[in-house]
Tab-separated table of C-alpha atoms and ligand atoms in Angstrom:
chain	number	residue	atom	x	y	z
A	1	UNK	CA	117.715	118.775	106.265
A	2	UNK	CA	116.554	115.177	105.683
A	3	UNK	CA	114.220	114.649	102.906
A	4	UNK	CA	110.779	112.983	104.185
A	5	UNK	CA	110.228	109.557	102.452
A	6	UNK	CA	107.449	107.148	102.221
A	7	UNK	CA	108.205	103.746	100.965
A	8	UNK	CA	105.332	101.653	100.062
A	9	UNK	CA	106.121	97.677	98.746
A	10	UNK	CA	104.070	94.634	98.417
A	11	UNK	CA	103.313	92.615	95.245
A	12	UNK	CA	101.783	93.042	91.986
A	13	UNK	CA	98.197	94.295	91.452
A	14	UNK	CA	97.956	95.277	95.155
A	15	UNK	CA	97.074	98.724	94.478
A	16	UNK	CA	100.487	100.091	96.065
A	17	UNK	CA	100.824	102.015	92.740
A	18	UNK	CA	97.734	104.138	92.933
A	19	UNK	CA	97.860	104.443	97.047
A	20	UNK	CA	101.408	105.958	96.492
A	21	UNK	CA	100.412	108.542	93.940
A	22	UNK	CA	97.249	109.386	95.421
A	23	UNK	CA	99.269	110.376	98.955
A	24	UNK	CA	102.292	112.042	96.786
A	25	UNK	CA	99.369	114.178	95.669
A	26	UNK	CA	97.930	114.943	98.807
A	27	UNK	CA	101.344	115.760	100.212
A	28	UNK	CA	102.975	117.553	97.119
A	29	UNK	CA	105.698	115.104	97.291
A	30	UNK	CA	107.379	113.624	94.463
A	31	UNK	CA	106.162	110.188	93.143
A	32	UNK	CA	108.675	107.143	92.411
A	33	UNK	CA	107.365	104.017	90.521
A	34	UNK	CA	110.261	101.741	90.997
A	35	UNK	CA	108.772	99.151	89.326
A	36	UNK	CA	108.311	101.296	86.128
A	37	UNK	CA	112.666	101.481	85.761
A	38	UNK	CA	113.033	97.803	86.080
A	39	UNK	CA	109.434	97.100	83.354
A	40	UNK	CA	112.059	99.820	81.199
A	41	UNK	CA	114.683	97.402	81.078
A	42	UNK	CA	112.826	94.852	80.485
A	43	UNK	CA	110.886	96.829	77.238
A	44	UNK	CA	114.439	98.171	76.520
A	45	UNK	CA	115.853	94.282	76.448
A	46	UNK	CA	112.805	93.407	74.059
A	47	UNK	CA	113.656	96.026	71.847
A	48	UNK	CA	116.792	95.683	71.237
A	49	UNK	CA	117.475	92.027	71.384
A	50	UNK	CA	119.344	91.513	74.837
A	51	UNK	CA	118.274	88.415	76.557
A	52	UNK	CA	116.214	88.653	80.183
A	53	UNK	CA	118.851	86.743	81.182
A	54	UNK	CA	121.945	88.753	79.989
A	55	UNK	CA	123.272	89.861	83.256
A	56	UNK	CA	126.260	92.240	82.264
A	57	UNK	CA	124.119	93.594	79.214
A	58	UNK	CA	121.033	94.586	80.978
A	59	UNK	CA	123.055	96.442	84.320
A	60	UNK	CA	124.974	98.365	81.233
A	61	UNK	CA	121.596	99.502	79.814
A	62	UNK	CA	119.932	99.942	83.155
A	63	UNK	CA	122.864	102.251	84.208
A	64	UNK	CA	122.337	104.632	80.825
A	65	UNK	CA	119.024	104.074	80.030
A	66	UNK	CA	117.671	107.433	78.554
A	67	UNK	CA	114.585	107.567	80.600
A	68	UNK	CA	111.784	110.355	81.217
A	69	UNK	CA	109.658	110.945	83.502
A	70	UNK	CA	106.766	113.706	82.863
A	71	UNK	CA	103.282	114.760	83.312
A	72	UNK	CA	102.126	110.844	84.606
A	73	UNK	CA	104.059	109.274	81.579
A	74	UNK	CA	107.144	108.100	80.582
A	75	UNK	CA	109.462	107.905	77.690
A	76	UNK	CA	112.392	105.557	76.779
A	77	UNK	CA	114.578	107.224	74.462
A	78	UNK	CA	112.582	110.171	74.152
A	79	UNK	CA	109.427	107.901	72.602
A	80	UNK	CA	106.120	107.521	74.697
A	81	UNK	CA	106.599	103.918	76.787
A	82	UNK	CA	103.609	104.503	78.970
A	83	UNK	CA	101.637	101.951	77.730
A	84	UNK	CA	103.758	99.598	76.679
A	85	UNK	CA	105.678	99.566	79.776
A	86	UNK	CA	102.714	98.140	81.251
A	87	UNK	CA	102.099	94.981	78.903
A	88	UNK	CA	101.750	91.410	80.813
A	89	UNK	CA	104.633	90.175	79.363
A	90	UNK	CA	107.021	93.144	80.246
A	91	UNK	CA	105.686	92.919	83.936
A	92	UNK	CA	107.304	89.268	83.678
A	93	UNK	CA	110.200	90.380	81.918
A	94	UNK	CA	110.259	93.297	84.973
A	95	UNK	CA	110.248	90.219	87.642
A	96	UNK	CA	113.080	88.523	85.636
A	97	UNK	CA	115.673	91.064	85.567
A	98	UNK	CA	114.867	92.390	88.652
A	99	UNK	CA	116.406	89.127	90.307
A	100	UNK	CA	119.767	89.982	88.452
A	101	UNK	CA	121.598	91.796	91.340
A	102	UNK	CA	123.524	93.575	88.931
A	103	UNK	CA	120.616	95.293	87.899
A	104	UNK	CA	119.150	96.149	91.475
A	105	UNK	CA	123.026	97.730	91.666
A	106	UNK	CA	122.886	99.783	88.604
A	107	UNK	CA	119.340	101.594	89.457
A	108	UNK	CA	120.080	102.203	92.766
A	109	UNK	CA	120.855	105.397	92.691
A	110	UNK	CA	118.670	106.432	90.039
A	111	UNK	CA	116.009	105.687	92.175
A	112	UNK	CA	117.610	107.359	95.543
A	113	UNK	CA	117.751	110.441	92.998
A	114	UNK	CA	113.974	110.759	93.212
A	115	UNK	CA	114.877	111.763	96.976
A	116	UNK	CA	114.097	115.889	96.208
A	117	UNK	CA	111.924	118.044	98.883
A	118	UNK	CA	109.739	118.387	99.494
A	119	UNK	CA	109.422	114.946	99.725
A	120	UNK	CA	109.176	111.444	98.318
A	121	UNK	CA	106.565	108.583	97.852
A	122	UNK	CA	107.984	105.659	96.332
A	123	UNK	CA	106.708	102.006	95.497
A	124	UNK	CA	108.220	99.068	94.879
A	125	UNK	CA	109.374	95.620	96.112
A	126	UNK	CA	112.511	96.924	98.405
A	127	UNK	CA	112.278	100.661	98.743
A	128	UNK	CA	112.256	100.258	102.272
A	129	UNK	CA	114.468	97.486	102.843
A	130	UNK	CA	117.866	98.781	100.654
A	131	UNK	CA	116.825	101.381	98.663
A	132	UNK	CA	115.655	104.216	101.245
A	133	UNK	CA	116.769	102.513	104.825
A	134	UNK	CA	116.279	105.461	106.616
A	135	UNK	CA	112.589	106.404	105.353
A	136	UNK	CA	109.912	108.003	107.179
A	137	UNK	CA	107.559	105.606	107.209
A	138	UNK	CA	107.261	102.374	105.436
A	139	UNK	CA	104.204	100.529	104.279
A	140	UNK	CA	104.340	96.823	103.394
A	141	UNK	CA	100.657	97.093	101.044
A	142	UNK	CA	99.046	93.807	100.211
A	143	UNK	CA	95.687	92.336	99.051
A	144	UNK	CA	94.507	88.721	98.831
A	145	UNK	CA	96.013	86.903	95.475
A	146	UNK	CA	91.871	86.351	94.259
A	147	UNK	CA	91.484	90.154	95.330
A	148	UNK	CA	94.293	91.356	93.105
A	149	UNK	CA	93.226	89.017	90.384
A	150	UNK	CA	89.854	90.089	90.176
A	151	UNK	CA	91.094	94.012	90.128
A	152	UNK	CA	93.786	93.069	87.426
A	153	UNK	CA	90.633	91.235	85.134
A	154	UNK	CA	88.372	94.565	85.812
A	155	UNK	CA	91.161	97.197	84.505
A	156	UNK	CA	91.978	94.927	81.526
A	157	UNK	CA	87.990	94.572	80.451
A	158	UNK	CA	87.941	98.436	80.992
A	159	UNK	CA	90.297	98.609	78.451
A	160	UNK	CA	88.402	96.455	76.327
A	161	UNK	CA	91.233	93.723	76.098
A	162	UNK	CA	90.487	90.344	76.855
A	163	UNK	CA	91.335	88.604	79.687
A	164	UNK	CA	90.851	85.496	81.475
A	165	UNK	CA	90.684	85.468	85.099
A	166	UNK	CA	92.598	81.939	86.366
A	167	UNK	CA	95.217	82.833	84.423
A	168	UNK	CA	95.930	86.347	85.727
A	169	UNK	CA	95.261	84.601	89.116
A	170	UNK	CA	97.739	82.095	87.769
A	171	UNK	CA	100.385	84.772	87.039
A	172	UNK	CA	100.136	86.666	89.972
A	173	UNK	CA	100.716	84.139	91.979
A	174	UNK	CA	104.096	82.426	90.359
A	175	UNK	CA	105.301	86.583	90.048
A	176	UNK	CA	104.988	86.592	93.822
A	177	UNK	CA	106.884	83.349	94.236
A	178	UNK	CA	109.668	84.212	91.717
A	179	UNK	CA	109.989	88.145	93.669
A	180	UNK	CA	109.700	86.461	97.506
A	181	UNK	CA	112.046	83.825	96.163
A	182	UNK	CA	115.290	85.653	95.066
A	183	UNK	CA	118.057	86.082	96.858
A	184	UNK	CA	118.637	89.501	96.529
A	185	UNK	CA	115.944	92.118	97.559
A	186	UNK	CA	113.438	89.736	97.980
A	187	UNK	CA	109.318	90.722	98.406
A	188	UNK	CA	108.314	90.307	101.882
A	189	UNK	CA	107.144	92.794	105.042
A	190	UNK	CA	110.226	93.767	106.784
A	191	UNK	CA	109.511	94.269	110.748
A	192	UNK	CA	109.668	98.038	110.341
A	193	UNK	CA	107.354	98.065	108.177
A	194	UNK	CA	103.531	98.674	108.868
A	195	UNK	CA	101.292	95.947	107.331
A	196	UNK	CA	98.302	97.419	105.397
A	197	UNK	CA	95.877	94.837	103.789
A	198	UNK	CA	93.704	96.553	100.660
A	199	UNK	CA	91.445	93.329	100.561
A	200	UNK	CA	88.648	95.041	101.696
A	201	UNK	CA	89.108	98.972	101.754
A	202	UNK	CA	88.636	101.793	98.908
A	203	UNK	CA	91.731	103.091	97.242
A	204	UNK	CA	90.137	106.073	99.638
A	205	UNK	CA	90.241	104.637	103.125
A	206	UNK	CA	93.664	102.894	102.079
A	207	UNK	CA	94.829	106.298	101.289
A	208	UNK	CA	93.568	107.568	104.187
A	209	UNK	CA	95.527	105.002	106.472
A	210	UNK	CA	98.731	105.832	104.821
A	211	UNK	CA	98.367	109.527	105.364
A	212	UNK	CA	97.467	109.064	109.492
A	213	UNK	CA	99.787	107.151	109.799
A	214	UNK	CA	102.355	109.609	108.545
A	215	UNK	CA	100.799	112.193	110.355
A	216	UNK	CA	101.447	110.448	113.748
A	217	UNK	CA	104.853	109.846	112.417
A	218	UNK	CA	105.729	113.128	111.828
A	219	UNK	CA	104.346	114.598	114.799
A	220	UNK	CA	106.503	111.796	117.193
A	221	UNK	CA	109.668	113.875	115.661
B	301	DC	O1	105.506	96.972	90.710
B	301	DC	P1	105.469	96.345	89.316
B	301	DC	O2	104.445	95.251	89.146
B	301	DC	O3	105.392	97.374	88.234
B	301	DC	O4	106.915	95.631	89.158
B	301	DC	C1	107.217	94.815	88.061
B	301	DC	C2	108.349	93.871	88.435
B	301	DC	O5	109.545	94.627	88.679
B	301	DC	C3	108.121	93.062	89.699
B	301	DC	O6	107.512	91.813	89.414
B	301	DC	C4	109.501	92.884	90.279
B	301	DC	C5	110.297	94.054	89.737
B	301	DC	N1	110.540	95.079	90.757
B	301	DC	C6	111.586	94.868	91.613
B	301	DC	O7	112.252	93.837	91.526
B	301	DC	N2	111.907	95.813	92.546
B	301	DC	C7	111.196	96.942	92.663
B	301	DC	N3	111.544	97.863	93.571
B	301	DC	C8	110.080	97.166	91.809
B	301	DC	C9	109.768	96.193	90.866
């Protein structure tokens, strides 16, 4: 029988992260961050000393790369990369080799691995589009680029590191050009997908949309 999948994409900061948990949760479905293999790469490039730009070095490592998922966190190499996977810079380094199609290729089916019943909620930039064609439903999640800024500034003051807002407003806004600009996989609402703007709802009600939605879905079958 087919596995049930739930695709979720739309740019950074939107909130598409925490939506897609939160309904994994509610469903018991499994939970893919795609975004969190390519940030690996990227951390794994840093650490080692292959360039962003090193095509045929960074789809070798992306096809091998001893990865981890477990209990919310993840380890690269069997050392805790949770937080550090999440640094600015490796989110840019994320949006770099992630237009290297050679890359895209060699996660693939990592990510289609995920795929395990009783079902799957994934996020990312093209989980609908190539990576899981035939999902259930899928969500194109967005928020207004000020929106997304000002949520970005909060969670980095609640962490008590600095921050300053234009320029997380600034760097939102070129990652969204440089991931709607690419040729391959590019970030934009396909027209199967079902547009949900976050710009003014709770993580709750945003949840809640998601999970009607699949509902209605699922009972059309
Ligand atoms: O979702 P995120 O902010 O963690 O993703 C970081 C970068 O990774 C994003 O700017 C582009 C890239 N990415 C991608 O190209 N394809 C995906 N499915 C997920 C992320």
């Amino acid at each position: 029988m087919k596995v049930p999948v739930i695709t979720i994409d739309g740019p950074s900061a939107s909130g598409k992260g925490t939506v897609a948990a939160c309904v994994a949760s509610r469903l018991g479905f499994h939970y893919l961050d795609s975004g969190s293999l390519y940030r690996l790469v990227a951390l794994y490039a840093d650490r080692v000393g292959i360039d962003w730009d090193d095509e045929p070095a960074l789809a070798r490592a992306a096809l091998t790369l001893p990865v981890a998922f477990c209990d919310g966190g993840v380890l690269l190499d069997g050392n805790e990369a949770t937080e550090a996977i999440r640094a600015e810079h490796i989110g840019i380094g994320a949006s770099r080799v992630g237009a290297l199609p050679a890359v895209r290729t060699a996660l693939m089916q990592r990510q289609r691995d995920f795929r395990v019943a009783p079902g799957l909620v994934t996020d990312g930039r093209d989980m609908g589009s190539v990576v899981f064609p035939d999902a259930d439903l899928k969500i194109f999640l967005t928020a207004s680029a000020d929106e997304r800024a000002t949520r970005r500034y909060k969670q980095l003051i609640d962490k008590g590191e600095s921050a300053n807002l234009p320029q997380i407003r600034q760097d939102i806004i070129d990652r969204d050009q440089r991931d709607a600009a690419r040729p391959v996989a590019p970030l934009r609402q396909e027209p199967d997908a079902l547009l949900l703007d976050t710009t003014a709802l709770t993580i709750d009600q945003a949840v809640e949309a998601v999970l009607s939605w699949f509902a209605a879905k699922s009972s059309d079958c």
